[in-house]
Structure formats: C-alpha cells, structure tokens
Amino acid sequence: MQRNEILMVYGDDAESMTRALLERINLASFVPRTARIALKPNLVVAATAETGATTHPEIVRTIISYLREHDYGDVRIVESAWIGDSTQRGFKVNGYDRISTESGVPLVDVKQDEYLKKTAHGITMEISKTILETDFLINLPVLKGHCQTAMTCALKNMKGCLSDSSKRLFHKLGLHDPIAALNSIRSADLVIVDSLNGDLDFEEGGNPVQTNRMFAGLDSVLVDTYGASLMGFELADIPYITLAEEFGVGSTELATARIIELNSDASNTQLRPTGRVRELQRHTLPSSACSACYGNLIHALARLDERGLLIDLDQKLHIGQDYKGKSGCGLGIGSCTCGYTSHVAGCPPKAIEIVRFLERKISARHESDSIPGV
Ligand code: SF4
C-alpha cells in the first residue's frame, strides 16, 4: 500500500470489512514479526459503539486474529478515556476486556502508564511510554463530529496517548496546534477508520449516522482530509489538519490521492435516527438509499444548518436507488437521480460535494428572488 492511497470498504459486517482491508494492505508483507504493535481504538467514553462514540470491538478482534495468524506476538491495546471517565469502564462496556482475556493481548490504560516528556513546536507534553516504544502503531479512530474541532478522526485520536494533565493543556491551547504537534512526534503507521455509524456532532455519541463504511490509509493527514470531505467540511474548518501537514506529518493532497473502493455501496440504509438526525431527515425523500450516500447527505445538511442556510432549502431532496432510470422535477443526490432537474453526481457523492451543490442552488434562488419581477 502507498501513502497516497486510501482503501474504502462498504458494508455492515465489521469483521469481514476489517478482514478485506487487512488482506489488501498485506500488513504481513512489510511489518517484521518481532515488531511491538499497539492498537489505539477510540474509547473516549464508556459507551457502546452503537452510540457513535467508540470503535466497534469486532474491528479490534479481527485485527488481533489476523496478527496472531501471521505470528505477531507482541500486541497490545492502548487507550485512555477522556478526563473524568474511566478507561477500564470503556474496556468493559465495549467487551475489550473479553477480547483481551480470549486473545492474551494486554490492555494498557494510558492513565496508569508511564509517560515521557516530549516537546514539539514549542509545546511540551507527556506521552504514553508504551506508545513511544511501539514499532508499529495502528490507529483505529471513529470518524465523527466534535464540538470544539468540528471533526475527530486519526490525528485527534492520538490525544488518547497523553497523560490527563497534558490533555488539559491541549484544551487550554485550543487543541489545533497541540494535536498537530503531537502527531509530529508520533503519528500512526496505519489508520483503519471506523465509519460505520459515527456521531454527527459529538465525540461522546448520541446521534449516530449510519454510513456503513470503513477506510484505511498510511498517512494520517490524508486520512483526515478524506474524512473531512465525507463529513462535508472544508479543510479551513479543521485547522489541525493543515497544521499537521505544515509540521511534516503528511499530505492534504486529496486531488492526487488514489481512493480504492474494494466493493460498492449497495447496502440499503436502515436508519436508527435520533434527535438531530431525525430533524435533518425531514429535508429528504429517500427510497432505497445506500447507507454511505444517505449518511453523507445527513452530514451535508448538518453543515448547511450550522451555516444558517438550511432554512432556505425550500424542497426535499431525492436520494436512492429507486430513482434510477426515472425522471422528475426537483433536486437529486447521487448518480441514481440523474433524471431529475438537477443532481449532484457520484456514487456515493461526498458530503462536501453535496454541500457545495446545495449552496449553489440556495444562492441561485436568492439571486433570482432579488431580481424584481422574477
Ligand atoms: S448514487 Fe444510488 S447507488 Fe450510488 S450510493 Fe447513492 S443511492 Fe447508492
């Protein structure tokens, strides 16, 4: 696998999806069997993966099976919950304690680990000794919203490798600079993103959006750049990504990246909408919409809402496979709706493409409203 590649797999079976990614990455061909390997999930709170907050345990279980099958002996799971919550509870609630017992892979609670002080770009921080002594770090973030940084994925998930006092410092410094600095000291060697049902707005979950996909890459900056586009963000919305690029962590060059889809998004969405997701759904007319397609639309609508534009969307949006081959009036999302008056192409289109398309439609409407007699 090359650093400018991202592998995408769709589906709702985390085990087979993880297996497909690992086989394609062919980890065993380039990671020495003696390597000390750390798996860094996201267990920021003691909540199950279904809430949209934490990494699905099947992903961790499957990676461990793969590593065992290929004779890797030194593997551990390393994580810390946010300040005020117990990592041990997070391990238990998500069944990581059972995975550890069954596989013999130890759980390392960073809150109880030793730390080494490191300084980068003028910021001194305490980082888990286990992480710094790791030869191959597999980061397993959840792609989801965040109330302070807009989005969290690979780069921000590394914050769980810090002491609680350094986490406090990061918040005091506004998160963006220190997150980029931390990744310039140690970033992941491989990122496998859980984007099965990450939360729309908050890292602690509660409004999961089912997108039924996972993706992987070697470059944390590229992975986050891609994740941002799937959630409908411009890079300017998430300053730590470009800062990390400036600090030499990786590249934001999505335009020249190779996005390799291992299968197509064919799963019909089975929504379990809560709160804000249900509100956003009111703007849609789904009919057999694939999960990633519909999830991207929900994220796009959330971005428009944050900018105060959703109120100006005066029609419902067609989306789904049942619109394929049909023609009609109105706006469509995805290639299936190419027979409608206007549509955003893509199968599935990224959320950022949907945002730009709808912004153009809304601004065109404003312009025609402002011309007298039109
Ligand atoms: S455009 Fe149609 S087939 Fe493609 S992802 Fe969207 S709903 Fe599915």
CSV table of C-alpha atoms and ligand atoms in Angstrom, one decimal:
chain,number,residue,atom,x,y,z
A,1,MET,CA,0.0,0.0,0.0
A,2,GLN,CA,1.3,3.5,-0.9
A,3,ARG,CA,1.0,6.6,1.3
A,4,ASN,CA,-1.2,8.4,-1.3
A,5,GLU,CA,-3.7,5.6,-1.2
A,6,ILE,CA,-7.0,5.2,0.7
A,7,LEU,CA,-8.8,1.9,0.8
A,8,MET,CA,-12.6,2.1,1.2
A,9,VAL,CA,-14.9,-0.8,2.0
A,10,TYR,CA,-18.7,-0.7,2.4
A,11,GLY,CA,-21.0,-3.0,4.4
A,12,ASP,CA,-22.4,-3.7,7.8
A,13,ASP,CA,-20.2,-6.6,8.9
A,14,ALA,CA,-17.2,-5.1,10.7
A,15,GLU,CA,-15.4,-8.4,10.8
A,16,SER,CA,-15.4,-9.2,7.1
A,17,MET,CA,-14.8,-5.5,6.2
A,18,THR,CA,-11.7,-5.4,8.5
A,19,ARG,CA,-10.5,-8.6,7.1
A,20,ALA,CA,-10.9,-7.3,3.5
A,21,LEU,CA,-8.8,-4.2,4.4
A,22,LEU,CA,-6.1,-6.2,6.1
A,23,GLU,CA,-5.8,-8.6,3.2
A,24,ARG,CA,-5.5,-5.8,0.8
A,25,ILE,CA,-3.0,-3.8,2.9
A,26,ASN,CA,-1.0,-7.0,3.3
A,27,LEU,CA,0.5,-5.9,6.6
A,28,ALA,CA,2.4,-9.2,7.0
A,29,SER,CA,4.4,-8.3,3.9
A,30,PHE,CA,6.1,-5.2,5.4
A,31,VAL,CA,5.8,-5.4,9.3
A,32,PRO,CA,8.5,-7.6,10.9
A,33,ARG,CA,7.2,-10.4,13.0
A,34,THR,CA,9.2,-9.1,16.0
A,35,ALA,CA,7.5,-5.7,15.9
A,36,ARG,CA,5.9,-4.3,19.0
A,37,ILE,CA,2.4,-3.4,17.8
A,38,ALA,CA,-0.1,-1.2,19.5
A,39,LEU,CA,-3.8,-0.9,18.6
A,40,LYS,CA,-5.2,2.5,19.5
A,41,PRO,CA,-9.0,2.5,19.4
A,42,ASN,CA,-11.3,5.4,20.5
A,43,LEU,CA,-12.9,4.7,23.8
A,44,VAL,CA,-13.2,8.3,24.9
A,45,VAL,CA,-16.3,7.5,27.0
A,46,ALA,CA,-17.7,4.3,28.4
A,47,ALA,CA,-20.4,3.9,25.7
A,48,THR,CA,-21.0,1.2,23.2
A,49,ALA,CA,-20.1,1.6,19.5
A,50,GLU,CA,-23.8,1.8,18.6
A,51,THR,CA,-23.9,5.3,20.2
A,52,GLY,CA,-21.5,6.6,17.5
A,53,ALA,CA,-18.8,7.3,20.1
A,54,THR,CA,-16.4,4.3,20.2
A,55,THR,CA,-14.6,1.9,18.0
A,56,HIS,CA,-16.5,-1.3,17.2
A,57,PRO,CA,-14.8,-4.2,19.1
A,58,GLU,CA,-15.2,-6.6,16.1
A,59,ILE,CA,-12.6,-4.4,14.3
A,60,VAL,CA,-10.1,-4.9,17.2
A,61,ARG,CA,-10.9,-8.6,17.5
A,62,THR,CA,-10.4,-9.2,13.7
A,63,ILE,CA,-7.1,-7.3,13.7
A,64,ILE,CA,-5.8,-9.4,16.6
A,65,SER,CA,-6.9,-12.6,14.8
A,66,TYR,CA,-5.1,-11.5,11.7
A,67,LEU,CA,-1.9,-10.7,13.6
A,68,ARG,CA,-2.0,-14.0,15.5
A,69,GLU,CA,-2.5,-15.9,12.3
A,70,HIS,CA,0.6,-14.2,11.0
A,71,ASP,CA,2.7,-15.0,14.1
A,72,TYR,CA,2.9,-11.5,15.6
A,73,GLY,CA,3.5,-12.0,19.3
A,74,ASP,CA,3.9,-8.5,20.8
A,75,VAL,CA,0.5,-6.8,20.5
A,76,ARG,CA,-1.4,-4.6,22.9
A,77,ILE,CA,-4.5,-2.4,23.1
A,78,VAL,CA,-3.6,1.1,24.3
A,79,GLU,CA,-6.2,3.8,25.2
A,80,SER,CA,-7.3,6.3,27.7
A,81,ALA,CA,-10.8,7.8,28.3
A,82,TRP,CA,-11.3,11.5,28.5
A,83,ILE,CA,-10.7,13.3,31.8
A,84,GLY,CA,-13.4,12.2,34.3
A,85,ASP,CA,-14.2,8.9,32.8
A,86,SER,CA,-12.7,5.5,33.4
A,87,THR,CA,-10.8,3.7,30.6
A,88,GLN,CA,-11.4,0.4,32.4
A,89,ARG,CA,-15.1,1.0,32.2
A,90,GLY,CA,-14.8,1.8,28.5
A,91,PHE,CA,-12.9,-1.5,28.0
A,92,LYS,CA,-15.6,-3.4,29.8
A,93,VAL,CA,-18.7,-1.7,28.2
A,94,ASN,CA,-17.3,-2.5,24.8
A,95,GLY,CA,-16.2,-6.0,25.5
A,96,TYR,CA,-12.5,-5.2,25.1
A,97,ASP,CA,-11.8,-7.0,28.4
A,98,ARG,CA,-13.2,-10.2,26.9
A,99,ILE,CA,-11.1,-9.8,23.8
A,100,SER,CA,-8.0,-9.3,26.0
A,101,THR,CA,-8.8,-12.5,28.0
A,102,GLU,CA,-9.5,-14.6,25.0
A,103,SER,CA,-6.5,-13.5,22.9
A,104,GLY,CA,-4.0,-12.8,25.6
A,105,VAL,CA,-3.5,-9.3,24.2
A,106,PRO,CA,-3.0,-6.9,27.2
A,107,LEU,CA,-5.0,-3.8,27.7
A,108,VAL,CA,-2.9,-0.7,28.6
A,109,ASP,CA,-4.7,2.1,30.3
A,110,VAL,CA,-2.7,5.2,29.5
A,111,LYS,CA,-3.9,6.8,32.7
A,112,GLN,CA,-1.9,4.3,34.5
A,113,ASP,CA,1.1,4.2,32.1
A,114,GLU,CA,4.5,5.8,32.5
A,115,TYR,CA,5.0,9.0,30.4
A,116,LEU,CA,7.9,10.5,28.6
A,117,LYS,CA,8.1,14.3,28.2
A,118,LYS,CA,8.4,15.4,24.6
A,119,THR,CA,8.5,18.9,23.1
A,120,ALA,CA,7.5,19.9,19.6
A,121,HIS,CA,6.7,23.3,18.1
A,122,GLY,CA,7.1,24.9,21.5
A,123,ILE,CA,4.6,22.5,23.2
A,124,THR,CA,5.8,20.1,25.9
A,125,MET,CA,3.6,17.1,26.6
A,126,GLU,CA,3.6,13.8,28.4
A,127,ILE,CA,3.1,10.9,26.1
A,128,SER,CA,2.5,7.2,27.0
A,129,LYS,CA,5.8,5.3,27.2
A,130,THR,CA,4.1,2.3,25.7
A,131,ILE,CA,3.1,4.3,22.6
A,132,LEU,CA,6.6,5.8,22.2
A,133,GLU,CA,8.1,2.3,22.5
A,134,THR,CA,5.8,0.9,19.8
A,135,ASP,CA,7.3,-0.1,16.5
A,136,PHE,CA,4.0,-0.2,14.6
A,137,LEU,CA,1.0,1.9,15.7
A,138,ILE,CA,-2.4,1.0,14.3
A,139,ASN,CA,-4.8,3.9,15.0
A,140,LEU,CA,-8.5,2.9,15.0
A,141,PRO,CA,-10.4,6.2,15.2
A,142,VAL,CA,-14.1,6.7,14.7
A,143,LEU,CA,-15.0,9.3,12.1
A,144,LYS,CA,-17.4,11.6,14.0
A,145,GLY,CA,-18.2,15.2,14.9
A,146,HIS,CA,-16.6,17.2,17.7
A,147,CYS,CA,-17.9,20.2,19.5
A,148,GLN,CA,-14.6,22.1,19.5
A,149,THR,CA,-12.7,20.9,16.5
A,150,ALA,CA,-15.7,20.1,14.2
A,151,MET,CA,-14.4,16.6,13.4
A,152,THR,CA,-12.3,13.9,15.0
A,153,CYS,CA,-10.6,11.1,13.2
A,154,ALA,CA,-6.9,9.9,13.0
A,155,LEU,CA,-4.9,12.9,14.2
A,156,LYS,CA,-7.1,13.8,17.1
A,157,ASN,CA,-7.5,10.2,18.3
A,158,MET,CA,-3.8,10.4,19.2
A,159,LYS,CA,-4.8,12.6,22.1
A,160,GLY,CA,-5.7,9.4,24.0
A,161,CYS,CA,-2.0,8.7,24.2
A,162,LEU,CA,-1.4,11.6,26.6
A,163,SER,CA,-1.5,12.0,30.4
A,164,ASP,CA,-4.6,13.7,31.8
A,165,SER,CA,-2.6,16.8,32.6
A,166,SER,CA,-1.4,17.1,29.0
A,167,LYS,CA,-4.9,16.7,27.8
A,168,ARG,CA,-5.9,19.6,30.0
A,169,LEU,CA,-3.0,21.6,28.5
A,170,PHE,CA,-4.2,20.7,25.0
A,171,HIS,CA,-7.7,22.2,25.7
A,172,LYS,CA,-6.1,25.3,27.2
A,173,LEU,CA,-4.1,25.8,24.0
A,174,GLY,CA,-7.2,25.4,21.8
A,175,LEU,CA,-6.5,21.8,20.6
A,176,HIS,CA,-5.4,22.5,17.0
A,177,ASP,CA,-1.7,23.4,17.5
A,178,PRO,CA,-1.1,20.7,20.1
A,179,ILE,CA,-2.8,18.0,18.1
A,180,ALA,CA,-0.6,18.8,15.1
A,181,ALA,CA,2.5,19.0,17.3
A,182,LEU,CA,1.7,15.6,19.0
A,183,ASN,CA,1.4,13.9,15.6
A,184,SER,CA,4.7,15.4,14.6
A,185,ILE,CA,6.2,13.5,17.5
A,186,ARG,CA,4.3,10.2,16.9
A,187,SER,CA,1.6,9.6,14.4
A,188,ALA,CA,0.1,6.3,13.3
A,189,ASP,CA,1.8,3.9,10.9
A,190,LEU,CA,-1.6,2.6,9.8
A,191,VAL,CA,-5.0,4.1,10.2
A,192,ILE,CA,-8.2,2.0,10.0
A,193,VAL,CA,-11.2,4.2,10.4
A,194,ASP,CA,-14.5,3.0,11.9
A,195,SER,CA,-17.0,5.0,9.9
A,196,LEU,CA,-19.9,2.5,10.4
A,197,ASN,CA,-22.1,4.9,12.4
A,198,GLY,CA,-20.0,7.8,13.8
A,199,ASP,CA,-21.8,10.6,15.6
A,200,LEU,CA,-23.0,13.7,13.7
A,201,ASP,CA,-21.8,16.3,16.2
A,202,PHE,CA,-20.2,15.0,19.4
A,203,GLU,CA,-17.3,12.7,20.3
A,204,GLU,CA,-19.4,11.3,23.2
A,205,GLY,CA,-22.0,10.0,20.8
A,206,GLY,CA,-25.8,10.0,20.9
A,207,ASN,CA,-26.7,11.0,17.3
A,208,PRO,CA,-25.1,8.2,15.3
A,209,VAL,CA,-25.3,8.4,11.5
A,210,GLN,CA,-25.2,5.1,9.8
A,211,THR,CA,-22.7,5.3,6.9
A,212,ASN,CA,-21.7,1.6,6.8
A,213,ARG,CA,-18.1,2.0,5.7
A,214,MET,CA,-14.6,1.7,6.8
A,215,PHE,CA,-11.5,3.1,5.2
A,216,ALA,CA,-7.7,2.8,5.7
A,217,GLY,CA,-4.5,4.7,4.9
A,218,LEU,CA,-0.9,5.1,6.0
A,219,ASP,CA,-0.9,8.9,6.1
A,220,SER,CA,-3.0,10.3,9.0
A,221,VAL,CA,-3.2,13.7,7.4
A,222,LEU,CA,-4.6,12.3,4.1
A,223,VAL,CA,-7.0,10.1,6.0
A,224,ASP,CA,-8.3,13.1,8.0
A,225,THR,CA,-8.5,15.2,4.8
A,226,TYR,CA,-10.6,12.5,3.2
A,227,GLY,CA,-12.7,12.0,6.4
A,228,ALA,CA,-13.4,15.8,6.4
A,229,SER,CA,-14.7,15.6,2.9
A,230,LEU,CA,-17.0,12.7,3.8
A,231,MET,CA,-18.5,14.8,6.6
A,232,GLY,CA,-18.9,17.9,4.5
A,233,PHE,CA,-16.1,20.0,5.9
A,234,GLU,CA,-13.6,22.3,4.1
A,235,LEU,CA,-10.0,22.0,5.3
A,236,ALA,CA,-10.3,25.5,6.7
A,237,ASP,CA,-13.0,24.2,9.1
A,238,ILE,CA,-10.4,22.0,10.8
A,239,PRO,CA,-7.1,23.9,11.2
A,240,TYR,CA,-5.2,21.0,12.8
A,241,ILE,CA,-5.2,19.0,9.6
A,242,THR,CA,-3.3,21.7,7.6
A,243,LEU,CA,-1.1,22.4,10.6
A,244,ALA,CA,-0.1,18.8,10.7
A,245,GLU,CA,0.8,19.0,7.0
A,246,GLU,CA,3.0,22.0,7.8
A,247,PHE,CA,4.7,20.1,10.6
A,248,GLY,CA,5.6,17.3,8.1
A,249,VAL,CA,3.1,14.7,9.3
A,250,GLY,CA,1.5,14.0,5.9
A,251,SER,CA,-0.3,15.4,2.9
A,252,THR,CA,-3.7,17.0,2.3
A,253,GLU,CA,-3.4,16.4,-1.4
A,254,LEU,CA,-6.7,14.6,-1.8
A,255,ALA,CA,-6.9,15.5,-5.5
A,256,THR,CA,-3.9,13.3,-6.4
A,257,ALA,CA,-4.7,10.6,-3.9
A,258,ARG,CA,-5.9,7.1,-5.1
A,259,ILE,CA,-9.2,6.2,-3.5
A,260,ILE,CA,-9.6,2.5,-4.0
A,261,GLU,CA,-13.0,1.1,-3.3
A,262,LEU,CA,-12.9,-2.6,-2.5
A,263,ASN,CA,-16.6,-3.0,-3.2
A,264,SER,CA,-19.6,-0.8,-3.9
A,265,ASP,CA,-22.0,0.8,-1.6
A,266,ALA,CA,-25.1,-1.3,-2.1
A,267,SER,CA,-26.5,-1.6,1.4
A,268,ASN,CA,-29.9,-0.1,1.9
A,269,THR,CA,-29.9,2.3,4.7
A,270,GLN,CA,-31.5,1.1,7.9
A,271,LEU,CA,-31.9,4.2,9.9
A,272,ARG,CA,-32.0,4.4,13.6
A,273,PRO,CA,-32.3,8.1,13.7
A,274,THR,CA,-32.2,10.1,17.0
A,275,GLY,CA,-32.5,13.7,17.8
A,276,ARG,CA,-30.9,16.0,15.3
A,277,VAL,CA,-30.6,13.2,12.6
A,278,ARG,CA,-34.3,12.8,12.6
A,279,GLU,CA,-34.7,16.6,12.2
A,280,LEU,CA,-32.4,16.7,9.2
A,281,GLN,CA,-34.2,13.7,7.6
A,282,ARG,CA,-37.2,15.9,7.1
A,283,HIS,CA,-35.4,17.5,4.2
A,284,THR,CA,-35.1,14.2,2.3
A,285,LEU,CA,-37.1,11.8,0.1
A,286,PRO,CA,-35.1,8.6,0.4
A,287,SER,CA,-36.1,5.5,-1.5
A,288,SER,CA,-33.7,2.5,-1.2
A,289,ALA,CA,-30.8,4.9,-0.5
A,290,CYS,CA,-27.4,3.3,0.2
A,291,SER,CA,-26.2,4.0,3.7
A,292,ALA,CA,-23.0,5.9,2.9
A,293,CYS,CA,-24.9,8.0,0.3
A,294,TYR,CA,-27.7,8.9,2.8
A,295,GLY,CA,-25.2,9.4,5.7
A,296,ASN,CA,-23.2,11.8,3.6
A,297,LEU,CA,-26.4,13.7,2.8
A,298,ILE,CA,-27.3,13.9,6.6
A,299,HIS,CA,-23.8,15.3,7.3
A,300,ALA,CA,-24.1,17.8,4.4
A,301,LEU,CA,-27.5,19.0,5.8
A,302,ALA,CA,-25.9,19.4,9.2
A,303,ARG,CA,-23.1,21.6,7.7
A,304,LEU,CA,-25.7,23.8,5.9
A,305,ASP,CA,-27.7,24.1,9.1
A,306,GLU,CA,-24.6,25.2,11.0
A,307,ARG,CA,-24.2,28.0,8.4
A,308,GLY,CA,-27.8,29.1,8.7
A,309,LEU,CA,-28.6,28.0,5.2
A,310,LEU,CA,-30.8,25.0,5.7
A,311,ILE,CA,-33.8,27.3,6.4
A,312,ASP,CA,-33.5,28.4,2.7
A,313,LEU,CA,-33.7,24.9,1.3
A,314,ASP,CA,-37.3,25.0,0.0
A,315,GLN,CA,-37.6,21.5,-1.4
A,316,LYS,CA,-37.0,17.9,-0.3
A,317,LEU,CA,-34.1,16.0,-1.8
A,318,HIS,CA,-34.5,12.8,-3.8
A,319,ILE,CA,-32.0,10.1,-3.0
A,320,GLY,CA,-31.8,6.4,-3.5
A,321,GLN,CA,-31.7,3.5,-6.0
A,322,ASP,CA,-35.4,3.6,-6.7
A,323,TYR,CA,-34.9,6.9,-8.6
A,324,LYS,CA,-32.5,5.2,-11.1
A,325,GLY,CA,-33.9,5.4,-14.6
A,326,LYS,CA,-36.7,7.8,-13.6
A,327,SER,CA,-37.1,11.5,-14.5
A,328,GLY,CA,-38.7,14.1,-12.4
A,329,CYS,CA,-38.7,17.7,-11.1
A,330,GLY,CA,-36.5,18.7,-8.2
A,331,LEU,CA,-33.1,18.1,-6.8
A,332,GLY,CA,-31.4,14.8,-6.6
A,333,ILE,CA,-28.4,13.4,-4.6
A,334,GLY,CA,-26.2,10.8,-6.3
A,335,SER,CA,-26.0,9.4,-9.8
A,336,CYS,CA,-29.2,7.4,-9.3
A,337,THR,CA,-31.1,10.7,-9.6
A,338,CYS,CA,-29.5,11.9,-12.8
A,339,GLY,CA,-33.0,12.1,-14.4
A,340,TYR,CA,-34.1,14.9,-12.0
A,341,THR,CA,-33.9,18.6,-12.8
A,342,SER,CA,-30.6,19.0,-11.2
A,343,HIS,CA,-28.4,16.5,-9.3
A,344,VAL,CA,-25.1,16.1,-7.7
A,345,ALA,CA,-23.2,13.2,-9.4
A,346,GLY,CA,-21.3,10.5,-7.6
A,347,CYS,CA,-22.0,7.1,-6.3
A,348,PRO,CA,-21.9,8.0,-3.5
A,349,PRO,CA,-21.2,11.7,-3.6
A,350,LYS,CA,-19.0,13.1,-0.8
A,351,ALA,CA,-20.8,15.3,1.8
A,352,ILE,CA,-18.6,18.3,0.7
A,353,GLU,CA,-19.8,17.9,-2.9
A,354,ILE,CA,-23.4,17.9,-1.7
A,355,VAL,CA,-22.8,21.0,0.5
A,356,ARG,CA,-21.3,22.9,-2.5
A,357,PHE,CA,-24.1,21.8,-4.8
A,358,LEU,CA,-26.8,22.9,-2.3
A,359,GLU,CA,-25.0,26.1,-1.6
A,360,ARG,CA,-25.1,26.9,-5.3
A,361,LYS,CA,-28.8,26.1,-5.5
A,362,ILE,CA,-29.6,28.2,-2.5
A,363,SER,CA,-27.6,31.2,-3.7
A,364,ALA,CA,-29.1,31.0,-7.2
A,365,ARG,CA,-32.5,31.1,-5.6
A,366,HIS,CA,-31.5,34.2,-3.5
A,367,GLU,CA,-30.3,35.9,-6.7
A,368,SER,CA,-33.5,35.2,-8.6
A,369,ASP,CA,-35.5,36.4,-5.6
A,370,SER,CA,-33.7,39.7,-5.5
A,371,ILE,CA,-34.4,40.5,-9.2
A,372,PRO,CA,-37.6,42.5,-9.4
A,373,GLY,CA,-40.3,40.7,-11.4
A,374,VAL,CA,-38.5,37.3,-11.3
B,1,SF4,S1,-26.0,7.1,-6.1
B,1,SF4,FE1,-27.5,5.4,-5.8
B,1,SF4,S2,-26.4,3.5,-6.0
B,1,SF4,FE2,-24.9,5.2,-5.7
B,1,SF4,S3,-24.5,5.2,-3.5
B,1,SF4,FE3,-26.2,6.7,-3.9
B,1,SF4,S4,-28.1,5.6,-3.7
B,1,SF4,FE4,-26.4,4.1,-3.8
